[in-house]
CSV table of C-alpha atoms in Angstrom, one decimal:
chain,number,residue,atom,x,y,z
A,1,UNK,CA,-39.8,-0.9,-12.4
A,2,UNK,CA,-36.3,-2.1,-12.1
A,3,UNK,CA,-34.5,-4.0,-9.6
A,4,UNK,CA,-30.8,-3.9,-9.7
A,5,UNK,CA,-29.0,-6.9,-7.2
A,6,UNK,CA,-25.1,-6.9,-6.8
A,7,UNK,CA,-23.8,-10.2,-8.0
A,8,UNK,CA,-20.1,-9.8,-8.5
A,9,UNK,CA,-17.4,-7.1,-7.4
A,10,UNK,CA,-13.7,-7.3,-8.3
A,11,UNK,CA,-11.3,-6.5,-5.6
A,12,UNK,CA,-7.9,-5.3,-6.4
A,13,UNK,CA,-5.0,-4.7,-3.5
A,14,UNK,CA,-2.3,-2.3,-3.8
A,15,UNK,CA,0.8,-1.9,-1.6
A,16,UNK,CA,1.4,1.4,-2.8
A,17,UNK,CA,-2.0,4.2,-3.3
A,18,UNK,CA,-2.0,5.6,-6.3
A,19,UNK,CA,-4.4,7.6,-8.9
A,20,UNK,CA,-3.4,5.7,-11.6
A,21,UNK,CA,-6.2,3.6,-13.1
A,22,UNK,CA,-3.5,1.7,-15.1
A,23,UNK,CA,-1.7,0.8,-11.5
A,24,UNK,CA,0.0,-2.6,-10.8
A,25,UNK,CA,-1.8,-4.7,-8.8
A,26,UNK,CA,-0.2,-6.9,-5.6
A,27,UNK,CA,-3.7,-9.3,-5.6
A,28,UNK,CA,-7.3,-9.8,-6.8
A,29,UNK,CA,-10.2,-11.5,-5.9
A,30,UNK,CA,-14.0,-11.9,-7.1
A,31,UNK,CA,-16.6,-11.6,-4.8
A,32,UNK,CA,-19.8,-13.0,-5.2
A,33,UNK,CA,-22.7,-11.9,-3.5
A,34,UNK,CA,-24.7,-14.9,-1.9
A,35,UNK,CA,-26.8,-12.0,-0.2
A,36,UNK,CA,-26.5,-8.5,1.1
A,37,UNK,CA,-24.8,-9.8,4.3
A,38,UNK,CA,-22.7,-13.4,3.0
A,39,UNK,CA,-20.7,-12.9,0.4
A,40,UNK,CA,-17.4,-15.5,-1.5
A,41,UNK,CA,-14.5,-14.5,-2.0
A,42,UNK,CA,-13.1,-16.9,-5.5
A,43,UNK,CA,-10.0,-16.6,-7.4
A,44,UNK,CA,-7.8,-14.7,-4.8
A,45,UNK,CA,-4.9,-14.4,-6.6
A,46,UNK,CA,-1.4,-12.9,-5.2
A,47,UNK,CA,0.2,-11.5,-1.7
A,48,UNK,CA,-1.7,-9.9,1.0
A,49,UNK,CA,0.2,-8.3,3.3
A,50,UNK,CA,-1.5,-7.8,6.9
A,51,UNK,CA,-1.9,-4.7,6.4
A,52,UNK,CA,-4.0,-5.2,2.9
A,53,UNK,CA,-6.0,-8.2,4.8
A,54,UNK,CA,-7.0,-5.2,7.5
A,55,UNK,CA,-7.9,-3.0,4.5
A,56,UNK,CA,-9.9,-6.2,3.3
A,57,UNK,CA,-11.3,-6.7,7.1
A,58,UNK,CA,-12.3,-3.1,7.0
A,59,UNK,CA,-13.9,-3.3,3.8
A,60,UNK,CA,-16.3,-6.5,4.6
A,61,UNK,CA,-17.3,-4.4,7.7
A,62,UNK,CA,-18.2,-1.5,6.4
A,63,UNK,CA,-20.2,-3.0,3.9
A,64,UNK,CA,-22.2,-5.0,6.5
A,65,UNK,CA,-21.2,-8.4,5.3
A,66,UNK,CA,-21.2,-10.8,8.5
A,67,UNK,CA,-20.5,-13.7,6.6
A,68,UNK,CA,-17.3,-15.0,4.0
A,69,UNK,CA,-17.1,-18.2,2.3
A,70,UNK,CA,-14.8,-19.5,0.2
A,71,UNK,CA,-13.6,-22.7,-1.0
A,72,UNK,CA,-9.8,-22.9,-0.6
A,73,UNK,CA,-6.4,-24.9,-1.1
A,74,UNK,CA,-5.8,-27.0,1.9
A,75,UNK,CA,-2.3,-25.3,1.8
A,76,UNK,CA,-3.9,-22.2,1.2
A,77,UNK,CA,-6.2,-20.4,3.9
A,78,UNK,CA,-8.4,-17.2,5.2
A,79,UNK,CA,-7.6,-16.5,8.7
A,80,UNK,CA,-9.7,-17.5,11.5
A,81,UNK,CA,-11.7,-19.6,9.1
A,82,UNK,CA,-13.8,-22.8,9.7
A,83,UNK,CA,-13.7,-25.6,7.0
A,84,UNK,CA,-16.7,-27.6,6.6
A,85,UNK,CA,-17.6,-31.0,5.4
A,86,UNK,CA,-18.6,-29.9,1.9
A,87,UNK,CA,-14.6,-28.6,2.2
A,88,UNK,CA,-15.8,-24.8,1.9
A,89,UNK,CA,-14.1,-22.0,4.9
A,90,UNK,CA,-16.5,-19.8,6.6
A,91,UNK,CA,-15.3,-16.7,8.1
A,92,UNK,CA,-17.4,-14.7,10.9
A,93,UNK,CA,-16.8,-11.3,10.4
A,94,UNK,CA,-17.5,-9.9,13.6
A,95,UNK,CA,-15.4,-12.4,15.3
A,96,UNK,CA,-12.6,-11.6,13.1
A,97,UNK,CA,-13.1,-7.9,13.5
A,98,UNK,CA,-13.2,-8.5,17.4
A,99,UNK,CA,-10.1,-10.3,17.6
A,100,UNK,CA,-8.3,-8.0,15.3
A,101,UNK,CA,-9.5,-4.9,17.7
A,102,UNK,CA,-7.9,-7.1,20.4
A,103,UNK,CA,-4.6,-7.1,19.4
C-alpha cells in the first residue's frame, strides 16, 4: 500500500499567459501543506497585482483550503490578515472570498 500526502507546491504568477514552460515569472511562493484545508504560504517573492492576488484567492478556494498562514514582514502583509502573538498572519478564506464577492 502507499499513501501519498502533499507537502509542498510551488506557485508561480504571471502577468502575461503563456505556453511557455521557460516563461518569466512576476512572483513565487511555496506552499506548505499543514493539512488538506490549512495551508503556508513562505518565501513570496515579487509583485502581485490585484488581479494575480484574485487568481491566488481563486486558487485557495477551489482547492478547499479555509485556512492561510504565513509569517510575514511587519512592512510586508496578506490582505485581510490577523497577526498573532507568536507574530504569524492567519487568513480566513471564506471571509476573504466574501468580501472580495462584495465588492
Amino acid at each position: 500500500m502507499i499513501r501519498h500526502e502533499t507537502v509542498t507546491s510551488t506557485l508561480r504568477f504571471y502577468w502575461r499567459e503563456s505556453d511557455d514552460p521557460f516563461a518569466q515569472y512576476d512572483a513565487i511562493c511555496t506552499v506548505v501543506w499543514e493539512s488538506p484545508r490549512v495551508v503556508w504560504i513562505r518565501g513570496l517573492h515579487g509583485t502581485l497585482s490585484r488581479r494575480l492576488l484574485r487568481e491566488l484567492l481563486a486558487w485557495l478556494v477551489d482547492n478547499h483550503i479555509l485556512v492561510v498562514k504565513s509569517h510575514r514582514d511587519s512592512a510586508r502583509v496578506l490582505p485581510l490578515g490577523v497577526v498573532h502573538a507568536d507574530g504569524h498572519t492567519e487568513i480566513n478564506v471564506a471571509e476573504l472570498a466574501a468580501r472580495v464577492a462584495a465588492r
